[in-house]
Amino acid sequence: MDAEKGDTVLVPLMGMLLLLSVATAGAGIVIVVLLLKNPPLPLSKACAVLVLIFSSAAAAVYCYGWFSVVMGGPFPELCEDRNASGAALASMKQEYWPLRSACVYSDGPTVEYVPMSVNVLVCVLASLAVVLTGAAAFLRRRARQSPEGTAVHLA
């Protein structure tokens, strides 16, 4: 199966993942708002909901970047036949991690069209989700081991 055919098979799946991620992140934000209206809020539950929000946002940003690579990039009209130094266009390259679309010229340089900000944002959101997962597990364990059996609550 060539890459182009594989991309067309993945488009509906990535579209569903994008919609699901956006809906999940939105639902997580609504849950946080509702939980904040009814204090006291156990810190471990707040961390768990934030994990849901950050991981869903990371998936949504990645899907957005994936679509920018697969559906539109590199835009053929953006890839000049020759670069400023006169070298001919050798190929167009697409990578999915890190997300990038590039025009590769015969003298070696590439011109990328997916900004690194998409990759950085995905990594930051995913890292926050991982850290908060650890924090939620630690707080939940600490709340179970407390002598009074009380949980840590937000003031």
PDB file of C-alpha atoms in Angstrom:
ATOM      1  CA  MET A   1       0.000   0.000   0.000  1.00  0.00           C
ATOM      2  CA  ASP A   2       1.518   3.334  -0.984  1.00  0.00           C
ATOM      3  CA  ALA A   3       1.627   6.317   1.373  1.00  0.00           C
ATOM      4  CA  GLU A   4      -1.036   8.294  -0.470  1.00  0.00           C
ATOM      5  CA  LYS A   5      -3.554   5.443  -0.313  1.00  0.00           C
ATOM      6  CA  GLY A   6      -2.741   4.881   3.378  1.00  0.00           C
ATOM      7  CA  ASP A   7      -3.372   8.573   4.040  1.00  0.00           C
ATOM      8  CA  THR A   8      -6.834   8.404   2.473  1.00  0.00           C
ATOM      9  CA  VAL A   9      -7.736   5.477   4.695  1.00  0.00           C
ATOM     10  CA  LEU A  10      -6.599   7.377   7.802  1.00  0.00           C
ATOM     11  CA  VAL A  11      -8.412  10.637   6.999  1.00  0.00           C
ATOM     12  CA  PRO A  12     -11.832   9.576   8.381  1.00  0.00           C
ATOM     13  CA  LEU A  13     -10.215   8.031  11.466  1.00  0.00           C
ATOM     14  CA  MET A  14      -8.135  11.132  12.181  1.00  0.00           C
ATOM     15  CA  GLY A  15     -11.204  13.301  11.590  1.00  0.00           C
ATOM     16  CA  MET A  16     -13.169  11.292  14.151  1.00  0.00           C
ATOM     17  CA  LEU A  17     -10.248  11.504  16.595  1.00  0.00           C
ATOM     18  CA  LEU A  18     -10.099  15.274  16.090  1.00  0.00           C
ATOM     19  CA  LEU A  19     -13.823  15.693  16.764  1.00  0.00           C
ATOM     20  CA  LEU A  20     -13.705  13.351  19.753  1.00  0.00           C
ATOM     21  CA  SER A  21     -10.681  15.166  21.190  1.00  0.00           C
ATOM     22  CA  VAL A  22     -12.280  18.591  20.856  1.00  0.00           C
ATOM     23  CA  ALA A  23     -15.534  17.324  22.390  1.00  0.00           C
ATOM     24  CA  THR A  24     -13.687  15.631  25.256  1.00  0.00           C
ATOM     25  CA  ALA A  25     -11.596  18.715  26.026  1.00  0.00           C
ATOM     26  CA  GLY A  26     -14.763  20.836  25.998  1.00  0.00           C
ATOM     27  CA  ALA A  27     -16.554  18.399  28.281  1.00  0.00           C
ATOM     28  CA  GLY A  28     -13.561  18.426  30.629  1.00  0.00           C
ATOM     29  CA  ILE A  29     -13.693  22.206  30.851  1.00  0.00           C
ATOM     30  CA  VAL A  30     -17.415  22.059  31.653  1.00  0.00           C
ATOM     31  CA  ILE A  31     -16.705  19.455  34.350  1.00  0.00           C
ATOM     32  CA  VAL A  32     -14.047  21.674  35.940  1.00  0.00           C
ATOM     33  CA  VAL A  33     -16.462  24.620  35.993  1.00  0.00           C
ATOM     34  CA  LEU A  34     -19.170  22.470  37.595  1.00  0.00           C
ATOM     35  CA  LEU A  35     -16.751  21.021  40.156  1.00  0.00           C
ATOM     36  CA  LEU A  36     -15.515  24.483  41.111  1.00  0.00           C
ATOM     37  CA  LYS A  37     -19.091  25.574  41.804  1.00  0.00           C
ATOM     38  CA  ASN A  38     -19.456  22.811  44.409  1.00  0.00           C
ATOM     39  CA  PRO A  39     -16.398  22.986  46.668  1.00  0.00           C
ATOM     40  CA  PRO A  40     -14.643  21.346  48.379  1.00  0.00           C
ATOM     41  CA  LEU A  41     -13.016  19.750  45.353  1.00  0.00           C
ATOM     42  CA  PRO A  42     -10.600  16.878  46.002  1.00  0.00           C
ATOM     43  CA  LEU A  43      -7.274  17.789  44.446  1.00  0.00           C
ATOM     44  CA  SER A  44      -6.839  14.324  42.929  1.00  0.00           C
ATOM     45  CA  LYS A  45     -10.134  14.672  41.035  1.00  0.00           C
ATOM     46  CA  ALA A  46      -9.127  18.111  39.767  1.00  0.00           C
ATOM     47  CA  CYS A  47      -5.840  16.659  38.515  1.00  0.00           C
ATOM     48  CA  ALA A  48      -7.664  13.787  36.819  1.00  0.00           C
ATOM     49  CA  VAL A  49      -9.990  16.153  34.958  1.00  0.00           C
ATOM     50  CA  LEU A  50      -7.039  18.346  33.946  1.00  0.00           C
ATOM     51  CA  VAL A  51      -5.308  15.220  32.585  1.00  0.00           C
ATOM     52  CA  LEU A  52      -8.387  14.599  30.450  1.00  0.00           C
ATOM     53  CA  ILE A  53      -8.351  18.186  29.180  1.00  0.00           C
ATOM     54  CA  PHE A  54      -4.607  18.327  28.415  1.00  0.00           C
ATOM     55  CA  SER A  55      -4.434  14.912  26.763  1.00  0.00           C
ATOM     56  CA  SER A  56      -7.502  15.642  24.628  1.00  0.00           C
ATOM     57  CA  ALA A  57      -6.077  19.018  23.644  1.00  0.00           C
ATOM     58  CA  ALA A  58      -2.763  17.367  22.692  1.00  0.00           C
ATOM     59  CA  ALA A  59      -4.599  14.864  20.497  1.00  0.00           C
ATOM     60  CA  ALA A  60      -6.655  17.647  18.877  1.00  0.00           C
ATOM     61  CA  VAL A  61      -3.562  19.752  18.115  1.00  0.00           C
ATOM     62  CA  TYR A  62      -1.762  16.718  16.671  1.00  0.00           C
ATOM     63  CA  CYS A  63      -4.758  15.889  14.470  1.00  0.00           C
ATOM     64  CA  TYR A  64      -4.885  19.496  13.279  1.00  0.00           C
ATOM     65  CA  GLY A  65      -1.198  19.315  12.353  1.00  0.00           C
ATOM     66  CA  TRP A  66      -1.682  15.920  10.722  1.00  0.00           C
ATOM     67  CA  PHE A  67      -4.456  17.321   8.551  1.00  0.00           C
ATOM     68  CA  SER A  68      -2.304  20.299   7.590  1.00  0.00           C
ATOM     69  CA  VAL A  69       0.400  17.882   6.408  1.00  0.00           C
ATOM     70  CA  VAL A  70      -1.819  15.340   4.677  1.00  0.00           C
ATOM     71  CA  MET A  71      -4.579  17.467   3.217  1.00  0.00           C
ATOM     72  CA  GLY A  72      -2.764  20.581   2.193  1.00  0.00           C
ATOM     73  CA  GLY A  73       0.946  20.302   2.453  1.00  0.00           C
ATOM     74  CA  PRO A  74       3.243  20.834   0.977  1.00  0.00           C
ATOM     75  CA  PHE A  75       1.215  23.083  -1.213  1.00  0.00           C
ATOM     76  CA  PRO A  76       2.559  22.539  -4.733  1.00  0.00           C
ATOM     77  CA  GLU A  77       2.232  26.243  -5.506  1.00  0.00           C
ATOM     78  CA  LEU A  78       4.423  27.024  -2.472  1.00  0.00           C
ATOM     79  CA  CYS A  79       7.172  24.723  -3.699  1.00  0.00           C
ATOM     80  CA  GLU A  80       8.939  26.765  -6.329  1.00  0.00           C
ATOM     81  CA  ASP A  81      10.478  24.888  -9.260  1.00  0.00           C
ATOM     82  CA  ARG A  82      13.779  26.513  -8.308  1.00  0.00           C
ATOM     83  CA  ASN A  83      14.925  28.021  -5.023  1.00  0.00           C
ATOM     84  CA  ALA A  84      16.724  31.359  -4.596  1.00  0.00           C
ATOM     85  CA  SER A  85      20.114  29.791  -5.409  1.00  0.00           C
ATOM     86  CA  GLY A  86      18.761  28.257  -8.611  1.00  0.00           C
ATOM     87  CA  ALA A  87      18.595  24.611  -7.486  1.00  0.00           C
ATOM     88  CA  ALA A  88      15.764  22.511  -8.895  1.00  0.00           C
ATOM     89  CA  LEU A  89      12.997  21.004  -6.759  1.00  0.00           C
ATOM     90  CA  ALA A  90      14.081  17.419  -6.020  1.00  0.00           C
ATOM     91  CA  SER A  91      11.106  16.151  -4.014  1.00  0.00           C
ATOM     92  CA  MET A  92       8.351  16.930  -1.556  1.00  0.00           C
ATOM     93  CA  LYS A  93       8.640  15.197   1.805  1.00  0.00           C
ATOM     94  CA  GLN A  94       6.016  14.524   4.474  1.00  0.00           C
ATOM     95  CA  GLU A  95       6.629  13.240   7.992  1.00  0.00           C
ATOM     96  CA  TYR A  96       4.076  12.597  10.687  1.00  0.00           C
ATOM     97  CA  TRP A  97       6.318  12.849  13.759  1.00  0.00           C
ATOM     98  CA  PRO A  98       7.513  15.448  13.979  1.00  0.00           C
ATOM     99  CA  LEU A  99       4.772  16.829  11.774  1.00  0.00           C
ATOM    100  CA  ARG A 100       6.248  18.515   8.741  1.00  0.00           C
ATOM    101  CA  SER A 101       5.836  19.121   5.049  1.00  0.00           C
ATOM    102  CA  ALA A 102       8.924  20.172   3.155  1.00  0.00           C
ATOM    103  CA  CYS A 103      10.132  21.033  -0.317  1.00  0.00           C
ATOM    104  CA  VAL A 104      13.558  19.452  -0.829  1.00  0.00           C
ATOM    105  CA  TYR A 105      15.871  21.062  -3.386  1.00  0.00           C
ATOM    106  CA  SER A 106      18.714  19.407  -5.266  1.00  0.00           C
ATOM    107  CA  ASP A 107      21.390  21.463  -3.497  1.00  0.00           C
ATOM    108  CA  GLY A 108      20.209  20.170  -0.092  1.00  0.00           C
ATOM    109  CA  PRO A 109      18.082  22.823   1.649  1.00  0.00           C
ATOM    110  CA  THR A 110      14.490  22.176   2.603  1.00  0.00           C
ATOM    111  CA  VAL A 111      11.652  24.635   3.071  1.00  0.00           C
ATOM    112  CA  GLU A 112       9.207  23.474   5.766  1.00  0.00           C
ATOM    113  CA  TYR A 113       5.556  24.476   5.903  1.00  0.00           C
ATOM    114  CA  VAL A 114       4.313  23.078   9.209  1.00  0.00           C
ATOM    115  CA  PRO A 115       5.615  25.238  12.052  1.00  0.00           C
ATOM    116  CA  MET A 116       7.414  23.666  14.994  1.00  0.00           C
ATOM    117  CA  SER A 117       4.873  25.378  17.245  1.00  0.00           C
ATOM    118  CA  VAL A 118       2.410  22.548  16.493  1.00  0.00           C
ATOM    119  CA  ASN A 119       4.929  19.925  17.623  1.00  0.00           C
ATOM    120  CA  VAL A 120       5.969  21.955  20.664  1.00  0.00           C
ATOM    121  CA  LEU A 121       2.342  22.502  21.700  1.00  0.00           C
ATOM    122  CA  VAL A 122       1.587  18.774  21.374  1.00  0.00           C
ATOM    123  CA  CYS A 123       4.639  17.880  23.485  1.00  0.00           C
ATOM    124  CA  VAL A 124       3.861  20.486  26.165  1.00  0.00           C
ATOM    125  CA  LEU A 125       0.216  19.428  26.486  1.00  0.00           C
ATOM    126  CA  ALA A 126       1.105  15.729  26.561  1.00  0.00           C
ATOM    127  CA  SER A 127       3.845  16.353  29.139  1.00  0.00           C
ATOM    128  CA  LEU A 128       1.444  18.282  31.356  1.00  0.00           C
ATOM    129  CA  ALA A 129      -1.009  15.392  31.121  1.00  0.00           C
ATOM    130  CA  VAL A 130       1.687  12.893  32.147  1.00  0.00           C
ATOM    131  CA  VAL A 131       2.835  15.029  35.091  1.00  0.00           C
ATOM    132  CA  LEU A 132      -0.727  15.567  36.269  1.00  0.00           C
ATOM    133  CA  THR A 133      -1.409  11.838  36.013  1.00  0.00           C
ATOM    134  CA  GLY A 134       1.455  11.203  38.401  1.00  0.00           C
ATOM    135  CA  ALA A 135       0.263  13.986  40.718  1.00  0.00           C
ATOM    136  CA  ALA A 136      -3.292  12.633  40.752  1.00  0.00           C
ATOM    137  CA  ALA A 137      -2.078   9.115  41.570  1.00  0.00           C
ATOM    138  CA  PHE A 138       0.162  10.440  44.357  1.00  0.00           C
ATOM    139  CA  LEU A 139      -2.618  12.564  45.869  1.00  0.00           C
ATOM    140  CA  ARG A 140      -5.113   9.718  45.681  1.00  0.00           C
ATOM    141  CA  ARG A 141      -2.700   7.335  47.387  1.00  0.00           C
ATOM    142  CA  ARG A 142      -1.890   9.926  50.056  1.00  0.00           C
ATOM    143  CA  ALA A 143      -5.599  10.533  50.706  1.00  0.00           C
ATOM    144  CA  ARG A 144      -6.186   6.786  51.193  1.00  0.00           C
ATOM    145  CA  GLN A 145      -3.278   6.499  53.622  1.00  0.00           C
ATOM    146  CA  SER A 146      -4.229   9.485  55.779  1.00  0.00           C
ATOM    147  CA  PRO A 147      -5.214   8.458  59.343  1.00  0.00           C
ATOM    148  CA  GLU A 148      -8.545  10.284  59.309  1.00  0.00           C
ATOM    149  CA  GLY A 149      -9.400   9.096  55.819  1.00  0.00           C
ATOM    150  CA  THR A 150     -10.020  12.642  54.665  1.00  0.00           C
ATOM    151  CA  ALA A 151      -9.051  13.836  51.226  1.00  0.00           C
ATOM    152  CA  VAL A 152      -7.104  16.972  50.428  1.00  0.00           C
ATOM    153  CA  HIS A 153      -9.550  19.681  49.384  1.00  0.00           C
ATOM    154  CA  LEU A 154      -9.180  23.012  47.652  1.00  0.00           C
ATOM    155  CA  ALA A 155      -9.956  25.963  49.870  1.00  0.00           C
TER     156      ALA A 155
END
